[in-house]
Every structure is written in structure tokens, then in C-alpha cells.
Short mmCIF file of C-alpha atoms and ligand atoms in Angstrom, two decimals:
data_model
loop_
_atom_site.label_atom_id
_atom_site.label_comp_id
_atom_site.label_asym_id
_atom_site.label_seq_id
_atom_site.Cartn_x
_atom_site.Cartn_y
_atom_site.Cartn_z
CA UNK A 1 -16.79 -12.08 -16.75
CA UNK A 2 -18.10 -14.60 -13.60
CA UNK A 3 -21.90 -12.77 -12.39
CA UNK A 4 -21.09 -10.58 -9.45
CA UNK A 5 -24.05 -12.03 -7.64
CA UNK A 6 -22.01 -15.15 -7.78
CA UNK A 7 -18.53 -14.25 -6.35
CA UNK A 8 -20.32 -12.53 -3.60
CA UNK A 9 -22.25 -15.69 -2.80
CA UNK A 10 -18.86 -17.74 -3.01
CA UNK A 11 -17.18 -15.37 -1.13
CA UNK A 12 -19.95 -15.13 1.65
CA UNK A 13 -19.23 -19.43 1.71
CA UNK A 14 -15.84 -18.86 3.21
CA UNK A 15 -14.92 -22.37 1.92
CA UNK A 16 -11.43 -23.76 3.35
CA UNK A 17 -8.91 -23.69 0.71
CA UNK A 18 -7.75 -27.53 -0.07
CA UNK A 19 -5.47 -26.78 -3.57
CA UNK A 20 -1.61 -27.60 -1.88
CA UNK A 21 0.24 -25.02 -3.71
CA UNK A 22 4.24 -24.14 -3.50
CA UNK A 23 5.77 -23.83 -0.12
CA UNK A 24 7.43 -20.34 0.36
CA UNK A 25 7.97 -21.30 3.99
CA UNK A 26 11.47 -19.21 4.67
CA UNK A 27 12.40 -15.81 3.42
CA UNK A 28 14.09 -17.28 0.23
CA UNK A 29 15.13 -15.13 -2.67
CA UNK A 30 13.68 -12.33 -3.69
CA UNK A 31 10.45 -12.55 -5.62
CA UNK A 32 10.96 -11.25 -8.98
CA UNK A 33 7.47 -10.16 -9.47
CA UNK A 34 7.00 -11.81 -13.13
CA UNK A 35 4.68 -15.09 -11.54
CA UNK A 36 1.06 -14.83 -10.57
CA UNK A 37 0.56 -14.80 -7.26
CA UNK A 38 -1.21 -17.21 -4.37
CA UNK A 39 -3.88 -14.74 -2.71
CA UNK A 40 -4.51 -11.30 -2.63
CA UNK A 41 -5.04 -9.35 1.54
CA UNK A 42 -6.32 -6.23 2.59
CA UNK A 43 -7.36 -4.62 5.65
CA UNK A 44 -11.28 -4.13 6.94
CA UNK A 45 -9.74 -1.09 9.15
CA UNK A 46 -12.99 -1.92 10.92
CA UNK A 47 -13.18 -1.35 14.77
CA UNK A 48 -12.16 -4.93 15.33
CA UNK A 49 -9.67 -4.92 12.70
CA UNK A 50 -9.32 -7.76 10.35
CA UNK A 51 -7.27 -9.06 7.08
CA UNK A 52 -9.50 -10.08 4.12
CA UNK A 53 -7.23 -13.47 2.21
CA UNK A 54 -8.64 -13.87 -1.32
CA UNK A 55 -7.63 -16.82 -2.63
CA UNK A 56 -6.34 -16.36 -6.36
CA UNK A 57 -6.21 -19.09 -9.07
CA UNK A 58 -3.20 -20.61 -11.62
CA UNK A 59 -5.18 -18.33 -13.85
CA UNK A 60 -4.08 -15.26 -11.30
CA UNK A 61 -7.93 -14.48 -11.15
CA UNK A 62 -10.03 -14.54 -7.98
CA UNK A 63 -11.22 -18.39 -7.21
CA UNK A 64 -14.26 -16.69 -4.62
CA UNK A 65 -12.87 -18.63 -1.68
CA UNK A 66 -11.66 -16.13 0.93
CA UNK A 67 -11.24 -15.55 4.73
CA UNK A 68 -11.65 -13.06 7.02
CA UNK A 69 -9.22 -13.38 10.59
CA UNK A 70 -8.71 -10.51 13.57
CA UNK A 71 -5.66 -9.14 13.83
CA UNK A 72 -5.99 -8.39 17.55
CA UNK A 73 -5.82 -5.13 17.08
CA UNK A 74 -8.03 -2.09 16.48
CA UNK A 75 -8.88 -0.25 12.94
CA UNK A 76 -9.10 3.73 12.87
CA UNK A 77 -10.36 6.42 10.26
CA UNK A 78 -8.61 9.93 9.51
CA UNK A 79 -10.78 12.83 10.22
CA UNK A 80 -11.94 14.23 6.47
CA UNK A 81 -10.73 17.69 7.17
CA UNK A 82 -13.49 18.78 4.62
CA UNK A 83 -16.27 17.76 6.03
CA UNK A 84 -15.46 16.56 9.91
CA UNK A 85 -16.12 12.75 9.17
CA UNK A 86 -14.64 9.53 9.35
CA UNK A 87 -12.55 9.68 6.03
CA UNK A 88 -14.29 7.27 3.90
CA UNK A 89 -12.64 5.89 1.22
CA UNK A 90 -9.04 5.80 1.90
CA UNK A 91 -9.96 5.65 5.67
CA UNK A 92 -5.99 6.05 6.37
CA UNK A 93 -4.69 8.51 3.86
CA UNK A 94 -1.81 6.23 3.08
CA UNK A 95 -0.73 3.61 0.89
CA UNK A 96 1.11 0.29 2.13
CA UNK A 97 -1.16 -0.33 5.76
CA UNK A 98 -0.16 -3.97 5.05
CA UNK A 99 2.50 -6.07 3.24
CA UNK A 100 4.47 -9.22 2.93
CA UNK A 101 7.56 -10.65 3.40
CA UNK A 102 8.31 -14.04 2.67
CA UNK A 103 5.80 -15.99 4.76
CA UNK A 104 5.14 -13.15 7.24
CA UNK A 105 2.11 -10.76 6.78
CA UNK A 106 2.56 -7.20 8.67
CA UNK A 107 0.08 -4.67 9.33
CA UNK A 108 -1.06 -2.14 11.27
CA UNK A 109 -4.05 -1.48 13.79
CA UNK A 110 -4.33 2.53 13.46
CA UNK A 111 -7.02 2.53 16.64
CA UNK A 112 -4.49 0.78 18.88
CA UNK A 113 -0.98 2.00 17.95
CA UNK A 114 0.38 -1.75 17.29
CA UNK A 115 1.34 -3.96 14.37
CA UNK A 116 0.48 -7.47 13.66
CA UNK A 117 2.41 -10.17 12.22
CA UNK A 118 0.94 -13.51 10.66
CA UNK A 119 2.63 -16.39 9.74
CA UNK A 120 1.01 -17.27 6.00
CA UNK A 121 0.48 -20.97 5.63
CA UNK A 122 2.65 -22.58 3.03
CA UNK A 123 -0.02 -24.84 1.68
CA UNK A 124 -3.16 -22.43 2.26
CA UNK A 125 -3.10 -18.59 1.72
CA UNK A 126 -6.16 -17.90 3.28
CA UNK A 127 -4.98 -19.53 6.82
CA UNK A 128 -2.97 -16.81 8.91
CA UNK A 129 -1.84 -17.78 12.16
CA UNK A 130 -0.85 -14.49 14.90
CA UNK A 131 3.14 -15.11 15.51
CA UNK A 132 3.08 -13.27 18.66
CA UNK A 133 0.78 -10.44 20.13
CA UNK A 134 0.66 -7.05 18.33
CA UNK A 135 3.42 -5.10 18.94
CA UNK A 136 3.36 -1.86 20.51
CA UNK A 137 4.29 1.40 18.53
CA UNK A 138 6.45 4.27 19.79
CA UNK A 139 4.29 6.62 17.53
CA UNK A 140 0.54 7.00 17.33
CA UNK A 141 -2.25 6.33 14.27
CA UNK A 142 0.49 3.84 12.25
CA UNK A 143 -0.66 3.88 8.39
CA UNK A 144 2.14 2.10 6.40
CA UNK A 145 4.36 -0.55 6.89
CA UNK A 146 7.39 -1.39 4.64
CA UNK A 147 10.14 -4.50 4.94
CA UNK A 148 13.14 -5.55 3.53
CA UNK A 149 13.98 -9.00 2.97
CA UNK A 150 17.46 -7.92 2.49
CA UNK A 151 17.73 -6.89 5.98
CA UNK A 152 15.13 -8.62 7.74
CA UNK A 153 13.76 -4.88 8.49
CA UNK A 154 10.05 -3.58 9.30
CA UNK A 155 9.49 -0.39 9.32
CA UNK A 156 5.92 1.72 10.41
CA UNK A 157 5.08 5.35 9.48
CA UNK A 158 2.83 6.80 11.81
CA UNK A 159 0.61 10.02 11.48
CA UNK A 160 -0.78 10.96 14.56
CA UNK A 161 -0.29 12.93 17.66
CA UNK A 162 3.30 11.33 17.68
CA UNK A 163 4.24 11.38 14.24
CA UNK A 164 7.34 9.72 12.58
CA UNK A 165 9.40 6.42 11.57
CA UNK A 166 10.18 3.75 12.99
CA UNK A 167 11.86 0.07 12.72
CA UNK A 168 12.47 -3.35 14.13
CA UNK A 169 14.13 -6.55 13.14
CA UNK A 170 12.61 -9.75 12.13
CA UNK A 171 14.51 -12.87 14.12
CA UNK A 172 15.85 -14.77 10.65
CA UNK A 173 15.29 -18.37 13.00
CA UNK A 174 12.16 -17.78 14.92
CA UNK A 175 10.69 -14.90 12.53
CA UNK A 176 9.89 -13.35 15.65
CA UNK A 177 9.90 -9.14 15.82
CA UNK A 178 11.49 -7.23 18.02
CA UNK A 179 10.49 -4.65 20.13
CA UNK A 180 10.31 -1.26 17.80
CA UNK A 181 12.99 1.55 18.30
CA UNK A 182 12.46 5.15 19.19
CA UNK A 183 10.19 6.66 17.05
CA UNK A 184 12.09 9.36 14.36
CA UNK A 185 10.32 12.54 14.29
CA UNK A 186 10.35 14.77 11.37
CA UNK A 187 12.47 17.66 11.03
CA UNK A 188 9.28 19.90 10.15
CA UNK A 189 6.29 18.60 12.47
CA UNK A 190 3.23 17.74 11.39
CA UNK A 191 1.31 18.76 14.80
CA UNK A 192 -1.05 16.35 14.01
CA UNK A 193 -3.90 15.09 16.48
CA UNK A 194 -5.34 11.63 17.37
CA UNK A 195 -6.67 10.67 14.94
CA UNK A 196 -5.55 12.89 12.22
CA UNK A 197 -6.71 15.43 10.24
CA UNK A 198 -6.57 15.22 6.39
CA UNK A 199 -5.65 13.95 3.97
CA UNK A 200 -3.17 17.22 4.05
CA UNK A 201 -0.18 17.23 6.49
CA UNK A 202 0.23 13.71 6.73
CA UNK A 203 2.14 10.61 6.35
CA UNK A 204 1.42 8.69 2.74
CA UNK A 205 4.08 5.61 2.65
CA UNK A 206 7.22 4.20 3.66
CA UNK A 207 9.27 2.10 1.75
CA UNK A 208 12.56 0.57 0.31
CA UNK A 209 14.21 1.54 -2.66
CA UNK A 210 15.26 -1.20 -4.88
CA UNK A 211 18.35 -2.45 -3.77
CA UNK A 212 16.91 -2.11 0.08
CA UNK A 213 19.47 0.34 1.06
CA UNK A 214 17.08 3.36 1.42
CA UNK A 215 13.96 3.39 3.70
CA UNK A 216 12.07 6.30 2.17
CA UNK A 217 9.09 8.21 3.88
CA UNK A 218 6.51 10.37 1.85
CA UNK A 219 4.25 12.95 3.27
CA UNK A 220 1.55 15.31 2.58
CA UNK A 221 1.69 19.02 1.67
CA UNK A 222 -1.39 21.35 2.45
CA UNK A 223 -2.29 22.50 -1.12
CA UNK A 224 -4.52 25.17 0.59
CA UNK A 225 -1.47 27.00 2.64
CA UNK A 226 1.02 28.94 0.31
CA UNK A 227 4.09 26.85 0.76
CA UNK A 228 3.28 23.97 2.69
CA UNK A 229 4.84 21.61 0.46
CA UNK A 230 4.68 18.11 1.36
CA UNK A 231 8.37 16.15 1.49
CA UNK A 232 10.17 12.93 0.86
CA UNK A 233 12.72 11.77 3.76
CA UNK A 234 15.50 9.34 2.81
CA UNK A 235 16.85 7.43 5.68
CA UNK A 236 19.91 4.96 4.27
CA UNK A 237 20.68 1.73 5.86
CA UNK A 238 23.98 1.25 7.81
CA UNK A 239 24.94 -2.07 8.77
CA UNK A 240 21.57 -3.68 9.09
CA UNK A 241 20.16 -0.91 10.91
CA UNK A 242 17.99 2.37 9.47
CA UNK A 243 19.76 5.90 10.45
CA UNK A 244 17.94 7.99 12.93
CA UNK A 245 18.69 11.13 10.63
CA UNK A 246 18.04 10.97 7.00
CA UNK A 247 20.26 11.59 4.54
CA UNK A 248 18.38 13.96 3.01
CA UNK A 249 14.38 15.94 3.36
CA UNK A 250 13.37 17.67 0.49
CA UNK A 251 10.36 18.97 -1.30
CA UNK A 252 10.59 18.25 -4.34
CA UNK A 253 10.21 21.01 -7.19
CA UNK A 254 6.45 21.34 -8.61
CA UNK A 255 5.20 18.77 -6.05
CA UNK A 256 2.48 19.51 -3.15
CA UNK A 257 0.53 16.38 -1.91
CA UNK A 258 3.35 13.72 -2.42
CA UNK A 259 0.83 10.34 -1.82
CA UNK A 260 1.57 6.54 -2.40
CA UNK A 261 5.07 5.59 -3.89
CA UNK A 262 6.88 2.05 -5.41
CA UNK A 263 10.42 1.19 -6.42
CA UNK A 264 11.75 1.80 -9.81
CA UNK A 265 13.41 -1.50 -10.59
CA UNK A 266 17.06 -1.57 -11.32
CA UNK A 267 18.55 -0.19 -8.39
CA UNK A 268 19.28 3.37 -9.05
CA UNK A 269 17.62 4.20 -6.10
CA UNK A 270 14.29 6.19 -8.10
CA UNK A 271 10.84 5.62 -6.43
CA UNK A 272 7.85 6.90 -8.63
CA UNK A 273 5.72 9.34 -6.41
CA UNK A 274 2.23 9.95 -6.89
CA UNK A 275 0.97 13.47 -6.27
CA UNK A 276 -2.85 14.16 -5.91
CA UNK A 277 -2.58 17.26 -7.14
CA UNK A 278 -1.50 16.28 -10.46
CA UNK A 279 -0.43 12.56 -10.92
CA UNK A 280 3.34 11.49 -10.35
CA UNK A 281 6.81 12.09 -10.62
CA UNK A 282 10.44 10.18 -10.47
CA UNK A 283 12.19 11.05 -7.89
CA UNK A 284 16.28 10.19 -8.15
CA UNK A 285 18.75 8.86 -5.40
CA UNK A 286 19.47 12.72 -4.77
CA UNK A 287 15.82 13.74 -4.26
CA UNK A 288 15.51 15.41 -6.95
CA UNK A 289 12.84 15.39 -10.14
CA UNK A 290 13.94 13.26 -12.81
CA UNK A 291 14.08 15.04 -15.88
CA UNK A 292 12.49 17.80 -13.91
CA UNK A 293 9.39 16.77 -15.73
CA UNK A 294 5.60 16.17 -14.13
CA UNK A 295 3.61 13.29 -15.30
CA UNK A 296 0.25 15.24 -15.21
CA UNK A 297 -3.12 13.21 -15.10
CA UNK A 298 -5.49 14.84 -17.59
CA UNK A 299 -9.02 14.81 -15.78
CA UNK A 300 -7.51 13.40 -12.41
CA UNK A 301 -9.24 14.11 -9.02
CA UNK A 302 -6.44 12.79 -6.51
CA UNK A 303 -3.75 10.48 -7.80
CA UNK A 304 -2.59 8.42 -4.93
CA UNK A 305 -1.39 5.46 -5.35
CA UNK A 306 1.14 3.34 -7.55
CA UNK A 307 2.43 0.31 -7.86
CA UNK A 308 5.03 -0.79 -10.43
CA UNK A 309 5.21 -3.87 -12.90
CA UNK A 310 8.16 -5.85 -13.94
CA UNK A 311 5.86 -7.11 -16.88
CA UNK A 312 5.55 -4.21 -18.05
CA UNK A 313 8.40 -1.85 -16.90
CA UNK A 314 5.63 0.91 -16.29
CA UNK A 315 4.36 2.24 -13.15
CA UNK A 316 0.15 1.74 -12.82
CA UNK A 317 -1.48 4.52 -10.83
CA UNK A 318 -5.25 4.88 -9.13
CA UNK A 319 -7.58 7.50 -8.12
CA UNK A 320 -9.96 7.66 -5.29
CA UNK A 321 -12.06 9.81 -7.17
CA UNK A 322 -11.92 7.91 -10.60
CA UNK A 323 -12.80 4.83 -11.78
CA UNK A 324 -9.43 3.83 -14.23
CA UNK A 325 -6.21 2.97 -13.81
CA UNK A 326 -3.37 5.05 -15.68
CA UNK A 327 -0.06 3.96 -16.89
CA UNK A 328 2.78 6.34 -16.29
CA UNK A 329 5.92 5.02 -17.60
CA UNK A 330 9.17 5.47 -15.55
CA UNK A 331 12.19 3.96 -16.95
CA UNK A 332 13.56 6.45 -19.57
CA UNK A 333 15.98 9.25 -18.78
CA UNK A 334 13.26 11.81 -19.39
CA UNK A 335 11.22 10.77 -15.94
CA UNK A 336 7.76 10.41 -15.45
CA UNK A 337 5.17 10.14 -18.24
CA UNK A 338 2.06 9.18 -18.90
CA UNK A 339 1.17 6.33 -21.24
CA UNK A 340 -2.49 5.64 -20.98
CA UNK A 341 -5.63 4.78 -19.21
CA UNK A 342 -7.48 2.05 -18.87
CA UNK A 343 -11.10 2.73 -17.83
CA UNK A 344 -13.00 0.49 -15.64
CA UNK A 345 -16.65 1.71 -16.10
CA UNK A 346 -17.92 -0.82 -18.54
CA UNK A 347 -17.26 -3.35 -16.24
CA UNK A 348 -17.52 -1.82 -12.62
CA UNK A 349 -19.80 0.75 -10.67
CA UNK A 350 -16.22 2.09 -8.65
CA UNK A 351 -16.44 5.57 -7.53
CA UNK A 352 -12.56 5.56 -7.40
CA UNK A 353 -9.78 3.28 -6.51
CA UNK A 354 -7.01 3.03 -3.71
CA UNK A 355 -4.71 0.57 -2.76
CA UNK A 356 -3.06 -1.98 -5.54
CA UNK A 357 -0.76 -4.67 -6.27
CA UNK A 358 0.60 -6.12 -9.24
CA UNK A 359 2.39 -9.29 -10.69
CA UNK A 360 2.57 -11.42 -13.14
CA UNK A 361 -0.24 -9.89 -16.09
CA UNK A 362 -2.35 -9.22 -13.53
CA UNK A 363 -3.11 -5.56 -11.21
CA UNK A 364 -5.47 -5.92 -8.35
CA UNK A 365 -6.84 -2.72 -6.85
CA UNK A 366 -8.98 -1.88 -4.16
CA UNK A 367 -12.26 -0.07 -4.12
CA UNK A 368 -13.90 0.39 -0.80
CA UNK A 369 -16.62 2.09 -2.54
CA UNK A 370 -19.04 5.03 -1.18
CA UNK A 371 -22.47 4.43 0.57
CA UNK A 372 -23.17 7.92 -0.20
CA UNK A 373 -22.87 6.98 -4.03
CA UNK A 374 -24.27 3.18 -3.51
CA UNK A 375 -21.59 1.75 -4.71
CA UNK A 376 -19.68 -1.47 -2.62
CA UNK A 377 -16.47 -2.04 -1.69
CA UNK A 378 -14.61 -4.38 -4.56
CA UNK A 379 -11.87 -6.17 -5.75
CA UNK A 380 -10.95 -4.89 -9.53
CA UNK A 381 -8.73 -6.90 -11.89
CA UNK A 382 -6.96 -5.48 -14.55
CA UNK A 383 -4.84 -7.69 -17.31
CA UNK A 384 -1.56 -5.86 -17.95
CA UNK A 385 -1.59 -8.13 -21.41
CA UNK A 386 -4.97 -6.70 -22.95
CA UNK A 387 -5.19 -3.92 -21.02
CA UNK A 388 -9.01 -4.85 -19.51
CA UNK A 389 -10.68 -4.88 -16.59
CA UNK A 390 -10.82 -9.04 -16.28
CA UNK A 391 -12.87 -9.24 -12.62
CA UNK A 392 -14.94 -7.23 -10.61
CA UNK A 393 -15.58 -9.07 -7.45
CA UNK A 394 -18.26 -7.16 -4.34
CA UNK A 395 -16.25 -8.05 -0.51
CA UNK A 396 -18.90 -6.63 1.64
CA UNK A 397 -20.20 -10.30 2.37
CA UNK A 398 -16.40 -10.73 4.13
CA UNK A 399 -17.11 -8.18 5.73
CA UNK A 400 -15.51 -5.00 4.27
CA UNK A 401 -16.61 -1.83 3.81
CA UNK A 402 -16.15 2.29 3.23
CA UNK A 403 -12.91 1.77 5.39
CA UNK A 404 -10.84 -0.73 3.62
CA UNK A 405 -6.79 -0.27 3.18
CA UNK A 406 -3.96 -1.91 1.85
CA UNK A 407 -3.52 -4.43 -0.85
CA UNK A 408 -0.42 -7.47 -0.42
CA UNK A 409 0.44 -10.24 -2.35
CA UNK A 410 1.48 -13.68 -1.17
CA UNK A 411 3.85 -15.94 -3.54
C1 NAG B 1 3.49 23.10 13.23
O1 NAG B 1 3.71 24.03 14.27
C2 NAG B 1 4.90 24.80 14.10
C3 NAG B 1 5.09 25.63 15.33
O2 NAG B 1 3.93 26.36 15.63
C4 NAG B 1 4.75 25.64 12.84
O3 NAG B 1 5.93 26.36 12.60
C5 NAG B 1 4.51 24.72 11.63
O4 NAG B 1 4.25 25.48 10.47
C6 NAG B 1 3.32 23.80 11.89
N1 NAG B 1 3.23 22.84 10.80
C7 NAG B 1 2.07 22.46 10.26
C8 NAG B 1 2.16 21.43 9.18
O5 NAG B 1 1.00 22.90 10.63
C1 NAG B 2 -23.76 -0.05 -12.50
O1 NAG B 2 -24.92 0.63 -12.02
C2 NAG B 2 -25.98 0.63 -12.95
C3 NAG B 2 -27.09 1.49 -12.37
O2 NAG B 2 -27.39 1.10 -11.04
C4 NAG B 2 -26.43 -0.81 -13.22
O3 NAG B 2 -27.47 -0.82 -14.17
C5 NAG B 2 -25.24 -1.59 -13.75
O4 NAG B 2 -25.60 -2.95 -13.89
C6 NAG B 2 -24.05 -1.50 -12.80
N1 NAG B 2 -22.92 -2.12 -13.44
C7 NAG B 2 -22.13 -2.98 -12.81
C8 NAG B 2 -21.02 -3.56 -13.62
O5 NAG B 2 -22.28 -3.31 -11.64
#
């Protein structure tokens, strides 16, 4: 394993990327997931908010060469309703505050109430270019952002004062966004403040389903109020464009804290849902449990986020309180499960883990770390093939720290 002293030193070099790699200039066919990707971005969520680009090898490791650009717009911290702080880690209480989609990278500025697109360069990752000025939000305090390349859709999940859902288009010529519609409000408000309070009572995710016919929102339960359930809305997609009502809200048997979510490949329509009170669940097309079963996390502190691998055809799930990353597996009729856990400690100082991606044999997770703990924020690489921790690279020398969100992949 490369010297962390090392990385951090590379890293701190911001050296241009020169390797000409594969050209994914248009929103071509959807990316199957099973290749190694180009670079790996998250957000600072700093005042003056800004993407991190890690560049990643043929190898699918880290190469050290990285950039840092503004996105324009402003970052934002939760309120930690336990001890009246800036949440630090998981700053946002949400998985998904940025993503891809085909050569466009989306996020959100959670201090200023807009979004941010990027054009990614098709022969360097680590060069974003703005594609037009953030875009305002109907809501406020946005902390996930979904799209479909199906449908040329982007939707934003926002957790604030004005809570809810809501969507634009992507021009397919000009890539261009259009202005967002009116925001959906839940059925059961949050009465949230700006910014929030949590991580209880608010928005985790939004995201498509497989087959990018269901926009799906996830939200937070109290698990200190007797029956304040958290709840899963499913909005379907008609003709391009994502209902104002869903189809169906539920709160889902023997869940509480429903947190970070991903697509069960094969397009039944199941998303795996973590749950920080106990680990995860499948949930079916009809809201439901699947197989009524809970995967519980023996010795978990708050599952909450989970990303799923068509290398392995098992969901991978972190903790921001624990330093491993557990495999739940998903695709049998008898839902969630848990398979194992890989732990991170003999490699890695992480006081927990949020955000994470995964392709290829490789998943990349985020620690922002804890300056109360002294530990850094850090990128941690896992190999689905030997089930190790393969990298531990420090990013406070590109400037991230406590606040850190989000973790995309470009192809
Ligand atoms: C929000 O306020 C309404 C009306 O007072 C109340 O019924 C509901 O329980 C509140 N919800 C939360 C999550 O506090
Ligand atoms: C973790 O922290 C301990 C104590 O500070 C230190 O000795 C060790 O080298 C650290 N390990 C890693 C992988 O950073």
C-alpha cells in the first residue's frame, strides 16, 4: 500500500492530468457498471463550495493527481440535533449530493438553494467546465440529486424550510438544464428549518429505480418519537415527465430512519434501503419489505449508505460511526441479508464512513473524518475481488474536510 505521506504530497501537487483516455462525450448507452472507472468526485460542502476530481488509474486505484474547482455556489451543514453544531461528518444527512450523467456532473450548493452542472472533459477527468450558472431551487437546503439517462431527467431533494422534490430536463443537443418545476411537498411535512435539524425528520436520497421509470424519495423517521416513522415516496414517470403525486408513501414495516438507497439491478423496480437503526432492507415495486425480512447489522452505529455492485450482485453498505464496509446481499427472493464485513482498521485510522461508489472490483468510500477524534478526511478503497482495503489516501491537502459529501464516478 503507496505511504500516505506520499499521496497527500501528490495530491497537494495538483498536477494537470495528460493520460488521453476514452471519450464519453454524449449521453451514450448506459454504463453497465462492470469497467473501472476514469476519476472519482466529491463535494468540500465548504462555504465556497467545491468538487474534489481524483484522478483514478487503468488499475482503478487512485493515481494522486486531483483537482479542486468552485461550483459557484455555497456549501451548508445540518444542525446536529444532539449537540447544536454544525453536523460533522455527514454534514448533509443524505446520500447522493452529487452524481453523473454521461459527461455532465450535477450537484448541489445546500447554503445557496441552487445546483451546478459541469461539463466533464472527455480527455481529462479532473477538468470541469460550469455549463451555465447554478440553477435556482424551488425548495430550500437541496441534499441529493438523482438523473436518468433514460429520460434526460434531474431531480433534487431538498430538506429545509421548503422541503420536497423536484425536477428538470437536460436539453439532449445543448445539455443545457432547464429551469426546475414546482417544488412537490410531502404529504406528511417535515416542518423543518433553515438549515435543518437532524439527522431525524429529514430527506436521505432520491433516486431511479432500475429501469428509470420510478423517481423514489427516502426520508428520515425520529427514532425518539413513538411513531414517527420515516417513509419512502414513489413518484412514476409519465411520458418523460415525473408525477406531481406519487404513486404511493409508505412506511415501511420494522423501518424508522430509512437513510441512503441504490437500485437493485434487473428491473423489478426493488431499491435496497439502508436504515440507521439497524442496517437495510429491500423494498419491492409495491413498497413493501421483501421477504418481510430485516438485514440487521450486528455491532452497527448508523447504517447509511449503500451502493450496489454488478460484480458482485450484492449491495455494500457504510457507517458513519464504523470503520468497515458490510455486504448485504439483495438478489434472492428472501430480501435483504447480510453477507459479511470487511474491516478497514488495519489499514486506515476512519472513525466511520459515508458516501460510496462502486464499479468494476473496486468500492470507493468517503471518510470526512473527525477533528474531535484526529482523524482526516480520506479516500478508502476496497477490492470487491479480495475483499481488502487496497488504498487509503488523506484529501485535506485539496482542501476537504469534516464536511465532505457525495461520492460520483465518471466513465
Ligand atoms: C409537523 O407539524 C404538523 C402540524 O403541527 C404535525 O402534525 C406533524 O406531526 C409535524 N411533523 C413533524 C415531523 O414534526
Ligand atoms: C492510526 O493511528 C495510530 C495512532 O495514532 C498510528 O500509530 C497508526 O499509524 C495509524 N494508522 C494508519 C493506517 O494511519
Amino acid at each position: 500500500m503507496p505511504s500516505l505521506a506520499s499521496l497527500a504530497v501528490a495530491l497537494l501537487g495538483l498536477l494537470p492530468a495528460i493520460t488521453a483516455l476514452p471519450s464519453n462525450a454524449h449521453l451514450g448507452p448506459r454504463q453497465s457498471r462492470l469497467r473501472n472507472a476514469r476519476a472519482i468526485y466529491f463535494l468540500t460542502n465548504n462555504e465556497d463550495n467545491a468538487v474534489i476530481a481524483a484522478e483514478l488509474g487503468p488499475d482503478g486505484l487512485l493515481t494522486g493527481r486531483a483537482s479542486s474547482s468552485l461550483t459557484g455556489g455555497l456549501g451548508g451543514s445540518g444542525i446536529d440535533a444532539a449537540t447544536n453544531l454544525p453536523a460533522a461528518p455527514d454534514s448533509l444527512f443524505s446520500q447522493s449530493a452529487i452524481t453523473v450523467l454521461g459527461n455532465l456532473l450535477l450537484l448541489v450548493n445546500p447554503g445557496s438553494n441552487t445546483l451546478t452542472s459541469f461539463t466533464i472533459s472527455p480527455t481529462s477527468p479532473l477538468s470541469l467546465t460550469p455549463l451555465q450558472t447554478p440553477l435556482a431551487l424551488p425548495g430550500s437546503f437541496p441534499v441529493t440529486v438523482a438523473a436518468s439517462r433514460r429520460h434526460g431527467l434531474v431531480c433534487v431533494g431538498t430538506t429545509g424550510s421548503l422541503a420536497g422534490v423536484t425536477c428538470t430536463r437536460v436539453d439532449p443537443a445543448t445539455r443545457l438544464l432547464s429551469r426546475f418545476d414546482t417544488l412537490r411537498a410531502f404529504a406528511s411535512p417535515l416542518n423543518q428549518t433553515d438549515p435543518p435539524r437532524g439527522p431525524a425528520n429529514t430527506v436521505s436520497q432520491v433516486l431511479f429505480d432500475d429501469a428509470e421509470d420510478r423517481l423514489l424519495v427516502t426520508v428520515k423517521g425520529d427514532p425518539g418519537v413513538e411513531g414517527r416513522n420515516g417513509f419512502v415516496a414513489a413518484y412514476e414517470v409519465v411520458g418523460g415527465v415525473v408525477a406531481r403525486e406519487p404513486v404511493w408513501t409508505t412506511s415501511p414495516e420494522g423501518t424508522k430512519v430509512l437513510f441512503g438507497a441504490a437500485a437493485v439491478p434487473g428491473g423489478a423496480g426493488e431499491v435496497v434501503v439502508t436504515d440507521a437503526s439497524f442496517g437495510a432492507v429491500v423494498i419491492g415495486r409495491d413498497g413493501g419489505v421483501k421477504g418481510g425480512v430485516r438485514a440487521e447489522v450486528d455491532g452497527q452505529v448508523a447504517t447509511c449508505w449503500a451502493a450496489v455492485s454488478r460484480v458482485s450482485g450484492t449491495a455494500w453498505v457504510t457507517d458513519v460511526g464504523r470503520n468497515r464496509l458490510v455486504e448485504v446481499g439483495v438478489a434472492g427472493e428472501d430480501g435483504a441479508k447480510v453477507l459479511g464485513v470487511i474491516d478497514l482498521s488495519g489499514g486506515s485510522n476512519n472513525t466511520g464512513l459515508v458516501d460510496l461508489a462502486t464499479t468494476g472490483d473496486f468500492v470507493y468510500m468517503l471518510s470526512p473524518g473527525d477533528d474531535k477524534a484526529g482523524s482526516g478526511p480520506a479516500v478508502s478503497v476496497v477490492s470487491i475481488k479480495t475483499r481488502e482495503l487496497v488504498q487509503h489516501v488523506e484529501v485535506a491537502a485539496v482542501g476537504a474536510d469534516g464536511s465532505a459529501m457525495g461520492m460520483a464516478l465518471a466513465f
